[in-house]
Tab-separated table of N, CA and C in Angstrom:
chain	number	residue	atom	x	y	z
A	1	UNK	N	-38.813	-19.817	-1.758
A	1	UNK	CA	-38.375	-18.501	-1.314
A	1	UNK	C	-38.626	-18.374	0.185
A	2	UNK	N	-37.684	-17.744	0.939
A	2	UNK	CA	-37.814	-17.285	2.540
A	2	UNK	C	-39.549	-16.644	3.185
A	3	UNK	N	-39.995	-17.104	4.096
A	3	UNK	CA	-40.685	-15.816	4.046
A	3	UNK	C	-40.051	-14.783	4.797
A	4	UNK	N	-40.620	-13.433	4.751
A	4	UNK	CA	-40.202	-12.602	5.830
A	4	UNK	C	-39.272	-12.785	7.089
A	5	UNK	N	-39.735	-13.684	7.727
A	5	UNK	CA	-39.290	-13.329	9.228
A	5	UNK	C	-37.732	-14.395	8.829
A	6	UNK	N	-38.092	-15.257	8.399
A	6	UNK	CA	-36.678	-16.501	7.874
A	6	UNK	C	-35.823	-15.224	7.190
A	7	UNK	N	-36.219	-14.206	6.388
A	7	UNK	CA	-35.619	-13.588	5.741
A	7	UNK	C	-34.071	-12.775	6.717
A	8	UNK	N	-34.988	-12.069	7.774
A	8	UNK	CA	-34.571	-11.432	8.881
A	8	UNK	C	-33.395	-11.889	9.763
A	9	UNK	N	-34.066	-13.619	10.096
A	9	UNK	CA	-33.119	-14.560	10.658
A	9	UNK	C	-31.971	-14.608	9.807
A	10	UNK	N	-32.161	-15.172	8.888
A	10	UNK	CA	-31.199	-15.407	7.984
A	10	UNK	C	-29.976	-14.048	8.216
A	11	UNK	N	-30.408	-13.004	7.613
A	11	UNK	CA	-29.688	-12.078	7.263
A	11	UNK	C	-28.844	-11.935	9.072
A	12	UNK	N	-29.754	-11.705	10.145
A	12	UNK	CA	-29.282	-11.831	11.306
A	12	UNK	C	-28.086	-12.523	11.456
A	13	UNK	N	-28.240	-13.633	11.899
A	13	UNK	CA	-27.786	-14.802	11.680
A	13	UNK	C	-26.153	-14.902	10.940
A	14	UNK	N	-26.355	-14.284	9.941
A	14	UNK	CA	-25.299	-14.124	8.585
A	14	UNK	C	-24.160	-13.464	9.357
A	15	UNK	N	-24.881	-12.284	9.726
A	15	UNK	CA	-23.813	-10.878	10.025
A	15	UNK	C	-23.437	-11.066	11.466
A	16	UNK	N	-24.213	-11.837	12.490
A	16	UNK	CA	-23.659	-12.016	13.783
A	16	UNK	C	-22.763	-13.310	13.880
A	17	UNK	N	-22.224	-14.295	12.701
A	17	UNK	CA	-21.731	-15.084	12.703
A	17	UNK	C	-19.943	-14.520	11.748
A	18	UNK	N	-20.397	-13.103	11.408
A	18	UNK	CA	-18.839	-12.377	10.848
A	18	UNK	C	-19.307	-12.212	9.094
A	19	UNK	N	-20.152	-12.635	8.735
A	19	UNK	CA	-20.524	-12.490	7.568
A	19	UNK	C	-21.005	-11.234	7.252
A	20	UNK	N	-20.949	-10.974	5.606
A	20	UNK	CA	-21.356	-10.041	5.053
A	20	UNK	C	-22.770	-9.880	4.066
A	21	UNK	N	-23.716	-8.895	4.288
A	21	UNK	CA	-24.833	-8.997	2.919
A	21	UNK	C	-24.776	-7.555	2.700
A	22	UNK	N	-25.646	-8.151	1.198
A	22	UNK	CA	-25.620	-6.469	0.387
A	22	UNK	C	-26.946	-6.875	-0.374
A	23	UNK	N	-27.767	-6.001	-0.506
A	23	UNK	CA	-29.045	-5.710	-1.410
A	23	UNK	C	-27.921	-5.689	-3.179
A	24	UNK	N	-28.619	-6.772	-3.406
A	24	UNK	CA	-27.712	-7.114	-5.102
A	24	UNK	C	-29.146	-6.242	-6.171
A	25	UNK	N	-30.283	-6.759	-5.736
A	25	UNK	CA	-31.859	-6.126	-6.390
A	25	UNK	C	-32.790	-5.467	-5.821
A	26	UNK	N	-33.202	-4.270	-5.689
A	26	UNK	CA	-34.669	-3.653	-5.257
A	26	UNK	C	-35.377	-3.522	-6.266
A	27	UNK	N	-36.874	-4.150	-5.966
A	27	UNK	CA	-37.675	-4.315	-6.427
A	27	UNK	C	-38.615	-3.459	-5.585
A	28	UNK	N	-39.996	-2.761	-5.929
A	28	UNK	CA	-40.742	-2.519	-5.542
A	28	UNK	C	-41.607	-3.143	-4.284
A	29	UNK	N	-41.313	-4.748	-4.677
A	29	UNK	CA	-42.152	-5.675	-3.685
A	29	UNK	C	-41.531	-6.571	-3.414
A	30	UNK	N	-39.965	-6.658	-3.560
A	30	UNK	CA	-38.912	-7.607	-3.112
A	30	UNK	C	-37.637	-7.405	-3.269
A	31	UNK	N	-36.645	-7.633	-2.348
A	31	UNK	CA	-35.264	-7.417	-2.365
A	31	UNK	C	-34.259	-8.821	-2.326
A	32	UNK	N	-33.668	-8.175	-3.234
A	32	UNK	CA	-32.641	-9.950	-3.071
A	32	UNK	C	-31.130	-9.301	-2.628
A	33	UNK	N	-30.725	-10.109	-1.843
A	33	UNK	CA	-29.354	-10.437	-0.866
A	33	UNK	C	-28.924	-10.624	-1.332
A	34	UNK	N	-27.158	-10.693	-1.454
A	34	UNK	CA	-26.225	-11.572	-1.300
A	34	UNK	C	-25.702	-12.025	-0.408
A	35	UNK	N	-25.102	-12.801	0.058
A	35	UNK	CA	-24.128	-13.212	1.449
A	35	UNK	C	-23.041	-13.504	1.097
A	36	UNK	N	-22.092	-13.104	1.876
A	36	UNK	CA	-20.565	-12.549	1.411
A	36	UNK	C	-19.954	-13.382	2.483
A	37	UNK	N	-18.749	-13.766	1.954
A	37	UNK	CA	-17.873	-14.225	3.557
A	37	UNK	C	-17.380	-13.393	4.236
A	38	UNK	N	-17.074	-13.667	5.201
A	38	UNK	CA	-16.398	-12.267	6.517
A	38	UNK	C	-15.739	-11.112	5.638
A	39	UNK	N	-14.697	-11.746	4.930
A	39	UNK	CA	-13.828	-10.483	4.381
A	39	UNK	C	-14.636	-9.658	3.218
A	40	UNK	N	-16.000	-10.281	2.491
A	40	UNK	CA	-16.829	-9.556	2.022
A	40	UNK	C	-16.486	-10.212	0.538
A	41	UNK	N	-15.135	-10.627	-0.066
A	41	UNK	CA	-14.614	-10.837	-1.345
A	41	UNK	C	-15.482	-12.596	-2.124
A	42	UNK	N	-16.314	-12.904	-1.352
A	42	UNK	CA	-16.938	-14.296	-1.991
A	42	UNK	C	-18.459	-14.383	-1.902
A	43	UNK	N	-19.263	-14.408	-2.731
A	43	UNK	CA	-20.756	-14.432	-2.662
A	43	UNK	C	-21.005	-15.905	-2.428
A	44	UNK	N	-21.218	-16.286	-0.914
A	44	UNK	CA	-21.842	-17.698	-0.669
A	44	UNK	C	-23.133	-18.384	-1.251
A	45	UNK	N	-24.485	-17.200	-1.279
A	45	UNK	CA	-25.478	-17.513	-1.303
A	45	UNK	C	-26.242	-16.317	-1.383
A	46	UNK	N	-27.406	-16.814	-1.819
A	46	UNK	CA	-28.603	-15.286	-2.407
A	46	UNK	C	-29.920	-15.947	-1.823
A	47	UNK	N	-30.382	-14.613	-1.232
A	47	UNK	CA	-31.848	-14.727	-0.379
A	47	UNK	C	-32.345	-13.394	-1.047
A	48	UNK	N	-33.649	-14.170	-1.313
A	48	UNK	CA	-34.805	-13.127	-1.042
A	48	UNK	C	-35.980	-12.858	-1.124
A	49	UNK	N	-36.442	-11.800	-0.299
A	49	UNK	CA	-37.929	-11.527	0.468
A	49	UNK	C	-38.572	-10.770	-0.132
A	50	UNK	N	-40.347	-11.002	0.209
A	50	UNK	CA	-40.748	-9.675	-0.016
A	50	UNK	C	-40.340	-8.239	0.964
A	51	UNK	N	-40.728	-7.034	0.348
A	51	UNK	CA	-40.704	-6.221	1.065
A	51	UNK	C	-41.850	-5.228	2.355
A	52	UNK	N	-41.215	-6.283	2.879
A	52	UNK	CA	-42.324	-5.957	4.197
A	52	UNK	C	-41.859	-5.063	5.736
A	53	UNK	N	-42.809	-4.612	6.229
A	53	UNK	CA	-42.483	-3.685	7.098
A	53	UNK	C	-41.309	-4.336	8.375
A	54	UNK	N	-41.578	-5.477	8.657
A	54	UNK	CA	-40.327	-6.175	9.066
A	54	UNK	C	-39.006	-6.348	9.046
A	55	UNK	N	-39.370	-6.273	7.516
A	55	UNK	CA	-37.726	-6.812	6.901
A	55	UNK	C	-37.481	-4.914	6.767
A	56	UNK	N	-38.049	-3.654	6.430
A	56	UNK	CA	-37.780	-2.488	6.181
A	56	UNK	C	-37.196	-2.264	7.708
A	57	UNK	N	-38.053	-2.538	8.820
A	57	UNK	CA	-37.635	-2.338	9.846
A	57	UNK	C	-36.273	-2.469	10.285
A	58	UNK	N	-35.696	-3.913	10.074
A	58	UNK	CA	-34.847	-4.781	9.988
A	58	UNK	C	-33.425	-3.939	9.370
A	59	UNK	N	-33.761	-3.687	8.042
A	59	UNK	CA	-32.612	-3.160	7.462
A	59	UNK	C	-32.757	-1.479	7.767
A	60	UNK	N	-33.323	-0.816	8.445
A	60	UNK	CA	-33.757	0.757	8.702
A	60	UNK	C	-32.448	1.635	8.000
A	61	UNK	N	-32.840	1.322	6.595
A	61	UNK	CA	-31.951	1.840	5.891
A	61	UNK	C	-31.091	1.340	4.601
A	62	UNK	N	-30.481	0.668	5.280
A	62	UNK	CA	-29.416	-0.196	5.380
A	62	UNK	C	-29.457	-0.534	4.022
A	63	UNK	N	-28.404	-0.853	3.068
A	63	UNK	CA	-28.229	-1.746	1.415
A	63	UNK	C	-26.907	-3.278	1.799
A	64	UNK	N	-27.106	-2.558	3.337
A	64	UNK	CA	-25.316	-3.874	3.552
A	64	UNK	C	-25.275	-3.765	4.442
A	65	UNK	N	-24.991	-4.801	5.340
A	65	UNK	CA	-24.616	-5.152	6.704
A	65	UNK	C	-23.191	-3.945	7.407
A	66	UNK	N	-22.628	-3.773	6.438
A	66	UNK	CA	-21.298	-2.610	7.091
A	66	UNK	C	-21.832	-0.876	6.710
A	67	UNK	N	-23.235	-0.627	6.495
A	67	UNK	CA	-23.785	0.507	6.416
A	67	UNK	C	-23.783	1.076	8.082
């Protein structure tokens, strides 16, 4: 599993390269990703982190990269 900050990158990374993510699970103490291709219609790959003030920071809000 990612830790935290890989989590961040990752998701970074994802969405500044035209890609899409979406919170698929919230958990109390972990959230799992999906990663979508640009147009959003294909799930490439699934990440996920605990929930830490980083990664809350990170998404300040957010369930998807087009929030």
């Amino acid at each position: 599993m990612s830790t935290t900050v890989d989590l961040v990158d990752t998701l970074d990374r994802w969405e500044a390269s035209g890609g899409h993510w979406r919170v698929l699970t919230e958990r109390p103490d972990q959230l799992v990703f999906g990663l979508f291709t640009c147009d959003g219609g294909e799930q490439m790959s699934q990440v996920a982190g605990a929930r830490t003030q980083a990664l809350e920071t990170f998404l300040a809000g957010r369930l998807r990269s087009d929030d």
